[in-house]
GROMACS .gro file of C-alpha atoms in nm:
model
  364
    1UNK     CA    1 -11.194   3.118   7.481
    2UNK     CA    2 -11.413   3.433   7.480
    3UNK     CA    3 -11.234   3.733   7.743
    4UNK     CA    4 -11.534   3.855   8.030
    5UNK     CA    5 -11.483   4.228   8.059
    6UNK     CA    6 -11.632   4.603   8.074
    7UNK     CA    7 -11.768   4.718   7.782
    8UNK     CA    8 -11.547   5.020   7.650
    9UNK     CA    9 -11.652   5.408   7.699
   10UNK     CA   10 -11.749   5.543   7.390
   11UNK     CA   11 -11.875   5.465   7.048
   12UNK     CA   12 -11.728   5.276   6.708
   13UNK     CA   13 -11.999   5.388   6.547
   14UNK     CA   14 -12.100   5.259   6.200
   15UNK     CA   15 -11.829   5.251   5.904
   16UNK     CA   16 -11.796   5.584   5.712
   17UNK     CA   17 -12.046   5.734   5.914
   18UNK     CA   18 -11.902   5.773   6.237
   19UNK     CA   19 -11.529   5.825   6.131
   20UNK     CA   20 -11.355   6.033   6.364
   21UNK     CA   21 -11.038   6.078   6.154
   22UNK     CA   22 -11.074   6.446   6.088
   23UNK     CA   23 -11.167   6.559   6.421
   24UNK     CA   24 -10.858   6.364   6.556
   25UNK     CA   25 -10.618   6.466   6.344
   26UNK     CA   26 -10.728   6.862   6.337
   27UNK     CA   27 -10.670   6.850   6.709
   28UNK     CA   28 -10.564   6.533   6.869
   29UNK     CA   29 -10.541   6.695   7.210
   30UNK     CA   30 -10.896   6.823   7.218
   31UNK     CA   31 -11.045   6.545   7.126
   32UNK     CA   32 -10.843   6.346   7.338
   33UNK     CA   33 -10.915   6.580   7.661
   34UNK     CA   34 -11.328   6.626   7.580
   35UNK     CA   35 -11.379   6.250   7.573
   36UNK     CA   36 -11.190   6.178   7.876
   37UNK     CA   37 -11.398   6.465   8.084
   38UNK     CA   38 -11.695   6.343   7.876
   39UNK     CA   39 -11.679   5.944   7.972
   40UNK     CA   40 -11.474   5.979   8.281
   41UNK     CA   41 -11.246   5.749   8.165
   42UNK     CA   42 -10.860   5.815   8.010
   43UNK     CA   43 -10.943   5.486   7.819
   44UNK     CA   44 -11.232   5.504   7.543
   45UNK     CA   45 -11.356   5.411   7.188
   46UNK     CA   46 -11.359   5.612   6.884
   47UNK     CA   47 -11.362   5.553   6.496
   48UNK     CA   48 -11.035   5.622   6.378
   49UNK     CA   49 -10.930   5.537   5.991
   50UNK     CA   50 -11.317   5.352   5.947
   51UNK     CA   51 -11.185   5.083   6.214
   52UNK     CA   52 -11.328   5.089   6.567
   53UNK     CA   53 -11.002   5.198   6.777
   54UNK     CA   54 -10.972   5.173   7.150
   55UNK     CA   55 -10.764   5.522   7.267
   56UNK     CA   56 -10.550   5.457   7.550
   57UNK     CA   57 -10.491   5.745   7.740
   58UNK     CA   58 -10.322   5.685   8.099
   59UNK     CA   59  -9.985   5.486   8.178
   60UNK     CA   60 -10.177   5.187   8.300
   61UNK     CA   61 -10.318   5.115   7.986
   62UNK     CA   62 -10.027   5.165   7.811
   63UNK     CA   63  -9.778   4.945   8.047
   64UNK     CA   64 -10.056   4.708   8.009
   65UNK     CA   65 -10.052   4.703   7.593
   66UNK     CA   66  -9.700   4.731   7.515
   67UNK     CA   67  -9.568   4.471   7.818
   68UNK     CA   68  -9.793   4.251   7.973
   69UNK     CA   69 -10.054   4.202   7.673
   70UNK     CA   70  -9.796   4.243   7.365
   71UNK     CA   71  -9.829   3.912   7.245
   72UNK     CA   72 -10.197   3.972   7.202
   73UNK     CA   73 -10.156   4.333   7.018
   74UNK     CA   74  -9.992   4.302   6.683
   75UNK     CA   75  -9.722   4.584   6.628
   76UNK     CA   76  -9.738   4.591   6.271
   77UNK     CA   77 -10.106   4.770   6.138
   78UNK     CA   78 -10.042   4.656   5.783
   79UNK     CA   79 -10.341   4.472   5.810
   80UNK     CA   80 -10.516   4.779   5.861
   81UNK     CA   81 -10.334   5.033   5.637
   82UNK     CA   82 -10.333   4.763   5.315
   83UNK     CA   83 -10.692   4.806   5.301
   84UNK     CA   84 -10.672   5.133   5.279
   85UNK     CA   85 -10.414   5.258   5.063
   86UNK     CA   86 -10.315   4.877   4.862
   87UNK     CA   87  -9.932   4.830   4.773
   88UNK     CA   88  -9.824   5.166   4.807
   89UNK     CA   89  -9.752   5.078   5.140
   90UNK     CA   90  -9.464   4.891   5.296
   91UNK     CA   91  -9.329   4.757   5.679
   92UNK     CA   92  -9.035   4.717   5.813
   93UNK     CA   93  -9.166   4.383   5.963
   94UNK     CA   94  -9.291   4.202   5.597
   95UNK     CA   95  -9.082   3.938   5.509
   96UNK     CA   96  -9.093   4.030   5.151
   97UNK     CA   97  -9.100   4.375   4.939
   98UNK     CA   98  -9.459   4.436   4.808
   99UNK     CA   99  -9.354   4.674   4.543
  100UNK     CA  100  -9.341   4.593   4.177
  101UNK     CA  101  -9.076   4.618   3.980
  102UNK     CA  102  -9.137   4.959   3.860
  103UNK     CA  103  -9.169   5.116   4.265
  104UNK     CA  104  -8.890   4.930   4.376
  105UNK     CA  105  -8.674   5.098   4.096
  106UNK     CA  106  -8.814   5.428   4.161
  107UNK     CA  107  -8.765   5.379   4.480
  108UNK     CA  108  -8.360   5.270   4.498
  109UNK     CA  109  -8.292   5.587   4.202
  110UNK     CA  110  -8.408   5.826   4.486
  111UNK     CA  111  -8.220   5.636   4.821
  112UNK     CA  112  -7.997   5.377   4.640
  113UNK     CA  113  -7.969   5.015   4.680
  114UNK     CA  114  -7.949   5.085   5.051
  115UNK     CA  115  -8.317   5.094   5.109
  116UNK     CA  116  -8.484   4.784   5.155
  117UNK     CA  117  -8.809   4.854   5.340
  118UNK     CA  118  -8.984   5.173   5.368
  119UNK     CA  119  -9.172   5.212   5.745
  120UNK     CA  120  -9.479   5.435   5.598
  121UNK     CA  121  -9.702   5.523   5.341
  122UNK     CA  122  -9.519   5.576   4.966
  123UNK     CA  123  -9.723   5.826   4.669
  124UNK     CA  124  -9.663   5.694   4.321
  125UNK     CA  125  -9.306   5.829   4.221
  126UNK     CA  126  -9.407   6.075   3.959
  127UNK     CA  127  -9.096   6.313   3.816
  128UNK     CA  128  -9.254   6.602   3.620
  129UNK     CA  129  -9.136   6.968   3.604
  130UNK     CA  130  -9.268   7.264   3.458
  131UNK     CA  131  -9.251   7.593   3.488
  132UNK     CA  132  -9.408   7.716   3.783
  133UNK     CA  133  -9.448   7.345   3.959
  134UNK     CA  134  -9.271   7.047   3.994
  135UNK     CA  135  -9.407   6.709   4.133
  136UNK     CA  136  -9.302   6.623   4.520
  137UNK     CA  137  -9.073   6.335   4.343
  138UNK     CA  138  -8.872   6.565   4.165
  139UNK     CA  139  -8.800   6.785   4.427
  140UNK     CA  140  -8.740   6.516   4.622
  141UNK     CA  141  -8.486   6.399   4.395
  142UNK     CA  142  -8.386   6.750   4.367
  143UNK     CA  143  -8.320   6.774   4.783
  144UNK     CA  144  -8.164   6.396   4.752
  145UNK     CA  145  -7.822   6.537   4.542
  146UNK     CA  146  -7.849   6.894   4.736
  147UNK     CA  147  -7.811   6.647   5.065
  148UNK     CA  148  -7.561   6.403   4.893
  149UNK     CA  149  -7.336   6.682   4.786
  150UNK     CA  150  -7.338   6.799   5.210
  151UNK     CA  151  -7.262   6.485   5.257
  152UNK     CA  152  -6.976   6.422   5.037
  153UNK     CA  153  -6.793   6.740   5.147
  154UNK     CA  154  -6.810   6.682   5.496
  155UNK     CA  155  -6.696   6.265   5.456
  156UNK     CA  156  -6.381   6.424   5.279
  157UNK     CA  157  -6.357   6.688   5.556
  158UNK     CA  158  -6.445   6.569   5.862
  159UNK     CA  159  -6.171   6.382   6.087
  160UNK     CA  160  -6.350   6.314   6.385
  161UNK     CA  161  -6.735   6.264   6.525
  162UNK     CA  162  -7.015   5.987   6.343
  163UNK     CA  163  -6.954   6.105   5.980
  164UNK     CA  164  -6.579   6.011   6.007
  165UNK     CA  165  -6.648   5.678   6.167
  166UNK     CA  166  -6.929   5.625   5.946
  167UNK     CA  167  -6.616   5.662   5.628
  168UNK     CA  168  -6.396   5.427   5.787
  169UNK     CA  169  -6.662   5.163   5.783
  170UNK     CA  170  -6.556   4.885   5.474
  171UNK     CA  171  -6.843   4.897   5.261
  172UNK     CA  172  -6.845   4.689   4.933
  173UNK     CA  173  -6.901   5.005   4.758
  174UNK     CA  174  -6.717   5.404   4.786
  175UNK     CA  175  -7.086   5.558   4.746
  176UNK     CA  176  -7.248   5.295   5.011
  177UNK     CA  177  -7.133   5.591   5.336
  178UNK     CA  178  -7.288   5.874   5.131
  179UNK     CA  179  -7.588   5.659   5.150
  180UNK     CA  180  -7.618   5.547   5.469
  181UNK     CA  181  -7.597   5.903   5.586
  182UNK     CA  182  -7.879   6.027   5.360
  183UNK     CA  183  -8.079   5.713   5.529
  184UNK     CA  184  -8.002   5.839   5.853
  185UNK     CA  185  -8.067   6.191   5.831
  186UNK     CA  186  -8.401   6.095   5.654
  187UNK     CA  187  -8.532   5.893   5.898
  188UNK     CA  188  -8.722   5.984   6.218
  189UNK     CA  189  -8.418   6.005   6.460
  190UNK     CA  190  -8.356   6.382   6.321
  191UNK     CA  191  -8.718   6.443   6.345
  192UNK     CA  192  -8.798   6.352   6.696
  193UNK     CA  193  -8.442   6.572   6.822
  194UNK     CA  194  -8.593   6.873   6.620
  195UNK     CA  195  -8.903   6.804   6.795
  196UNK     CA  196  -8.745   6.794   7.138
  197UNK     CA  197  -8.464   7.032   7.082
  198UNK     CA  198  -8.754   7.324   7.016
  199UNK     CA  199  -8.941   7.248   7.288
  200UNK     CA  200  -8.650   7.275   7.488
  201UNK     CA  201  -8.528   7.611   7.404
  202UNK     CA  202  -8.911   7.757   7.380
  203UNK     CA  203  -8.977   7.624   7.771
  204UNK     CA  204  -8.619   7.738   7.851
  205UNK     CA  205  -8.636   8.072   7.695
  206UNK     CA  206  -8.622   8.432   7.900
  207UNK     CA  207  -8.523   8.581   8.209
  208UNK     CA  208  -8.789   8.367   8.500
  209UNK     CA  209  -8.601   8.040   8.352
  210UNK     CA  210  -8.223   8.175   8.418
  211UNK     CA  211  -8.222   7.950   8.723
  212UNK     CA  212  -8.340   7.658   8.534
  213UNK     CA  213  -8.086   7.712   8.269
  214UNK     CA  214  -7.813   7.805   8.507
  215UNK     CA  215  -7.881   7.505   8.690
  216UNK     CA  216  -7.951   7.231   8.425
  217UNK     CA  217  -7.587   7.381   8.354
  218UNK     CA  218  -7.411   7.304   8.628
  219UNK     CA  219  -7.572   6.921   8.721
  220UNK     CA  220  -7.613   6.674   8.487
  221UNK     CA  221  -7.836   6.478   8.667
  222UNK     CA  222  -8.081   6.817   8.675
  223UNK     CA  223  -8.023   6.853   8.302
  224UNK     CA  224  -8.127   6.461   8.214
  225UNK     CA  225  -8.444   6.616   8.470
  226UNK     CA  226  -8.535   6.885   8.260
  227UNK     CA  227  -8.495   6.676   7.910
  228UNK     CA  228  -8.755   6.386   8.065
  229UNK     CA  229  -8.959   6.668   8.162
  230UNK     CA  230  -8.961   6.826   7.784
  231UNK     CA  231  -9.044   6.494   7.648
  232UNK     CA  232  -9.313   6.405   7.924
  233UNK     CA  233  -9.487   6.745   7.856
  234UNK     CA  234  -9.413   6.778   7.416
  235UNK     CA  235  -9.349   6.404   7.272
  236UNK     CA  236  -9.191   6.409   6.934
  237UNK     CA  237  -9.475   6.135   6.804
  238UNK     CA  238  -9.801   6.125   6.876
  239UNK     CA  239  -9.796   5.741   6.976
  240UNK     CA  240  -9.853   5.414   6.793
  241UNK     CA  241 -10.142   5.177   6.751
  242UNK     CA  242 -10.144   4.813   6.822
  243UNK     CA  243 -10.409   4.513   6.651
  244UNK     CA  244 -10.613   4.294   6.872
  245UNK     CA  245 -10.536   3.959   6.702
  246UNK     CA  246 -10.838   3.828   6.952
  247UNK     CA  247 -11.066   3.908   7.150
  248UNK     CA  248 -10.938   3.998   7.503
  249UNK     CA  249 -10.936   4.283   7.774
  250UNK     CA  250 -10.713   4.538   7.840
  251UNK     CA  251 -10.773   4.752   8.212
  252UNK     CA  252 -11.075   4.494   8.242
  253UNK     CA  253 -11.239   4.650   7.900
  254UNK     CA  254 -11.378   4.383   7.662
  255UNK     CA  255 -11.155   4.422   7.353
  256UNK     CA  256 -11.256   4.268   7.014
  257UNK     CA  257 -11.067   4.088   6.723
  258UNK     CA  258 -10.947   4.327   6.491
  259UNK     CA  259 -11.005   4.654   6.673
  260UNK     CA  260 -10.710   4.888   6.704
  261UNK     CA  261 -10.549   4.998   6.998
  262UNK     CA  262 -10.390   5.363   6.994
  263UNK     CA  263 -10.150   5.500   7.296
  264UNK     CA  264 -10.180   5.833   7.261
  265UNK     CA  265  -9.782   5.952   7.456
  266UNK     CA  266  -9.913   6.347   7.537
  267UNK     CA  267 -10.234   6.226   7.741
  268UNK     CA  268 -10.056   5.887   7.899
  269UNK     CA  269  -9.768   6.124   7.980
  270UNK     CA  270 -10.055   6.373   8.183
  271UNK     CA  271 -10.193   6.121   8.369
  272UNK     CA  272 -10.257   6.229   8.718
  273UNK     CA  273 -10.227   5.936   8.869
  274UNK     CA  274  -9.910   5.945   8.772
  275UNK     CA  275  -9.744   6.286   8.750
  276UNK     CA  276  -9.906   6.545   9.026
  277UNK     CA  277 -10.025   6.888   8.851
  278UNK     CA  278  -9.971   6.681   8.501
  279UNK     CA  279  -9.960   7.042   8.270
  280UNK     CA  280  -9.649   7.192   8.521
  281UNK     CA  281  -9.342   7.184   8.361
  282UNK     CA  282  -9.161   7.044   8.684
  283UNK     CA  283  -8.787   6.884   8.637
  284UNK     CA  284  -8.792   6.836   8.999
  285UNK     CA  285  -9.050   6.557   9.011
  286UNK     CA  286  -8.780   6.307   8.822
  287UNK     CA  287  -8.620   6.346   9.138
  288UNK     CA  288  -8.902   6.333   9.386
  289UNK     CA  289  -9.196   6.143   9.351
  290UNK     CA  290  -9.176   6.035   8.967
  291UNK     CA  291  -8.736   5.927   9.011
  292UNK     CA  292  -8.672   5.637   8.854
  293UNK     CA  293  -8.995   5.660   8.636
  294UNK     CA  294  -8.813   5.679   8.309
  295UNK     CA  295  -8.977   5.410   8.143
  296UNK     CA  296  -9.334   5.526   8.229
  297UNK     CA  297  -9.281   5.770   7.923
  298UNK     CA  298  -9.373   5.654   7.567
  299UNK     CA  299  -9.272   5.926   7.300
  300UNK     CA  300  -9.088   5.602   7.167
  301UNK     CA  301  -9.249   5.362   7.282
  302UNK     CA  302  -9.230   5.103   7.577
  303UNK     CA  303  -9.120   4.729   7.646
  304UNK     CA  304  -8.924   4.540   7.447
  305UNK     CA  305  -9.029   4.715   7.100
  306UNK     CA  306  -8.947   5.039   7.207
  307UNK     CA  307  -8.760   5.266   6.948
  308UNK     CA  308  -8.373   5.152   6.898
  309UNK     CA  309  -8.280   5.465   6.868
  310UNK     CA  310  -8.373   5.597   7.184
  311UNK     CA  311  -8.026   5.613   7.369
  312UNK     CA  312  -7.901   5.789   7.021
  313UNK     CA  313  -8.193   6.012   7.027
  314UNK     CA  314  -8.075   6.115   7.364
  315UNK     CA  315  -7.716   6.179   7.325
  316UNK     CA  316  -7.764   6.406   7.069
  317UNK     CA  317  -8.029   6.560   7.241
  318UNK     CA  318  -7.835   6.619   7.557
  319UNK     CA  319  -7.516   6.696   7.412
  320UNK     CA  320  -7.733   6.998   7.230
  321UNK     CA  321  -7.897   7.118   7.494
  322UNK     CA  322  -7.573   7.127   7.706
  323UNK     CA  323  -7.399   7.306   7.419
  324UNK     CA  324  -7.704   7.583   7.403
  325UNK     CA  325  -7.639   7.651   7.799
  326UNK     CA  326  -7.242   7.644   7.795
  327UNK     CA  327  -7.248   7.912   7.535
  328UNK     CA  328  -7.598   8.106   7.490
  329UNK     CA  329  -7.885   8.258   7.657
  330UNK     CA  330  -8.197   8.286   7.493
  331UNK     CA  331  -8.556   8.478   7.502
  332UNK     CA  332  -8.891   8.471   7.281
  333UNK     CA  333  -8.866   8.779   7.102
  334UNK     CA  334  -9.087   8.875   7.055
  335UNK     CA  335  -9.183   8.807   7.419
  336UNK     CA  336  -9.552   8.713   7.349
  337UNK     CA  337  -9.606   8.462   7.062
  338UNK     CA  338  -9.874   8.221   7.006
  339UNK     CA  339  -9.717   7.870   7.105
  340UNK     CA  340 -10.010   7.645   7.071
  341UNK     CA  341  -9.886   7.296   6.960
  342UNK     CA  342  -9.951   7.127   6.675
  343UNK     CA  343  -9.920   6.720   6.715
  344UNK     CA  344  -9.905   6.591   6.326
  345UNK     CA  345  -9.619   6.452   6.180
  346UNK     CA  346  -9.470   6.555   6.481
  347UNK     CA  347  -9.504   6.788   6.768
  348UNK     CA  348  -9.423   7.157   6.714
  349UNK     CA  349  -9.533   7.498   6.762
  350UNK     CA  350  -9.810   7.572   6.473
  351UNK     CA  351  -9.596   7.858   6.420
  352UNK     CA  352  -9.245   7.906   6.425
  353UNK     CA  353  -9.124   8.071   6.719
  354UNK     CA  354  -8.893   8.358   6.697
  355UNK     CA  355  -8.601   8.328   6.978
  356UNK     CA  356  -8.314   8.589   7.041
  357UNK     CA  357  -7.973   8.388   7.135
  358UNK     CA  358  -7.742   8.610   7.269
  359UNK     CA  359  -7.372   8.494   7.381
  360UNK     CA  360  -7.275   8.394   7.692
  361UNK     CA  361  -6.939   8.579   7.651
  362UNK     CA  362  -7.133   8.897   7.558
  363UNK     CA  363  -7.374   8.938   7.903
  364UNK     CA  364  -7.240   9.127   8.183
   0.00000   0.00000   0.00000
């Protein structure tokens, strides 16, 4: 039955010609931020990857695209990205491995025989060395043993924490723990804490935040405040994209078969309808009018296909920061630094920030 709705701010365009890819990705925030002033609207259409996409930009339209209308988005953009870039690409959701023999033996000589599926986009394995260059391949088979030989020392050396646990485990096989660590650390989980961690101690850094610090120090509850408040402001991912698999509406916007959907976390998580003076960093409002608004964030997602590894993600996360205020103070140094943000692979200061950590023990 055909869906009655609004037709959607913005333009698809025409294919090739109207792409919007490299204006997105150069900066997503701009782009983001001009069309919303420009069509009034935190919802609008673009071009993105040749395929008409639908940007979702306020926590209505996300709520309404990863809950209440997730059986009519498709998670998995395979159907999409195939087109693009063939079998080099594989999902976590296919039932079956699309490689051919000669990938899939590439693949298990650089991760082992504990990698089944690959979440992401895979460059023919190439191992070449020369001189003055060596293919990504090889030095990623040359960072693969650097890692495995960490790894090795610290299973024989650690006694307590996730690496000893992770030895203790029964597998079929004495190398199978080396290589379930090498997964882990290679997957996004590290990423997104790196992400977060940075952000933290760049917000947190100098004298004007010594009351945050001291304070996020002494209450827990403040400190889980000030973390939401990092991750509302600089989300690890950019967001995720969704497939229409017919046609339907979304905020009362006609949606078409086949278009894409794309929650974009940094403008859903500056709404203002939701978070008052959206571009404050303000831990206080997860105790005033945003408490118990948690799950209006999205850096991993929302609903019930929301990143597993969230409540890992913020452990660690919280168990750094808490360590960084027990036992340091911090400032930029220098003080003035560019900290513009870049968003792609994952959200970071385009350059690295220099910070001073000084010891507790040492201040007077």
């Amino acid at each position: 039955m055909s869906q009655i709705g609004i037709r959607i701010p913005g333009s698809s365009g025409y294919a090739l010609m109207s792409d919007k890819s490299l204006e997105f990705y150069k900066d997503p925030m701009h782009f983001c931020n001009s069309r919303i002033h420009s069509y009034g609207s935190r919802i609008f259409q673009a071009r993105l990857l040749n395929k008409p996409t639908l940007f979702i930009c306020s926590v209505k339209g996300m709520k309404e695209l990863l809950c209440a209308r997730m059986s009519v988005f498709e998670k998995d953009p395979s159907a999409v990205m195939h087109e693009l870039y063939g079998a080099n690409l594989v999902t976590t959701e296919e039932k079956v491995n699309v490689f051919d023999t000669s990938y899939t033996t590439s693949m298990c000589k650089l991760f082992g025989d504990t990698v089944c599926f690959i979440n992401g986009l895979i460059s023919a394995p190439v191992k070449l060395k020369v001189s003055v260059w060596s293919s990504a391949f090889t030095q990623a088979l040359e960072a693969k043993e650097k890692l495995l030989n960490i790894i090795n020392e610290r299973l024989k050396s650690e006694k307590d924490g996730l690496v000893s646990k992770i030895k203790n485990i029964p597998f079929p096989e004495s190398t199978s723990a080396a290589q379930h660590l090498l997964l882990f650390i290679s997957a996004l989980i590290p990423k997104a804490l790196a992400s977060l961690l940075t952000s933290f101690t760049v917000e947190l850094a100098g004298k004007d935040k010594i009351n945050i610090r001291k304070r996020a120090q002494e209450n827990e509850d403040y400190l889980n405040h000030v973390l939401l408040e990092v991750e509302r402001l600089w989300p690890s991912f950019i967001g995720g994209r969704r497939i229409a698999k017919q046609d339907t509406t979304l905020c009362g916007y006609m949606v078409p078969k086949g278009y894409l959907a794309l929650f974009v976390a940094f403008a859903v998580h500056r709404d203002p309808e939701i978070f008052e003076d959206p571009e404050e960093f303000q831990p206080e409002r997860w105790s005033g009018r945003n408490a118990g608004q948690e799950k209006l964030l999205c850096c991993f997602g929302n609903g019930s296909r929301n990143c597993i590894g969230i409540d890992l993600n913020n452990m660690i996360l919280k168990t750094a920061a808490g360590y960084l205020l027990n036992h340091y103070c911090w400032d930029l140094d220098p003080p003035t630094q560019s900290l513009e943000y870049k968003w792609l692979p994952v959200s970071r200061p385009a350059e690295d920030p220099k910070i001073r950590f000084t010891s507790c023990s040492s201040k007077t």
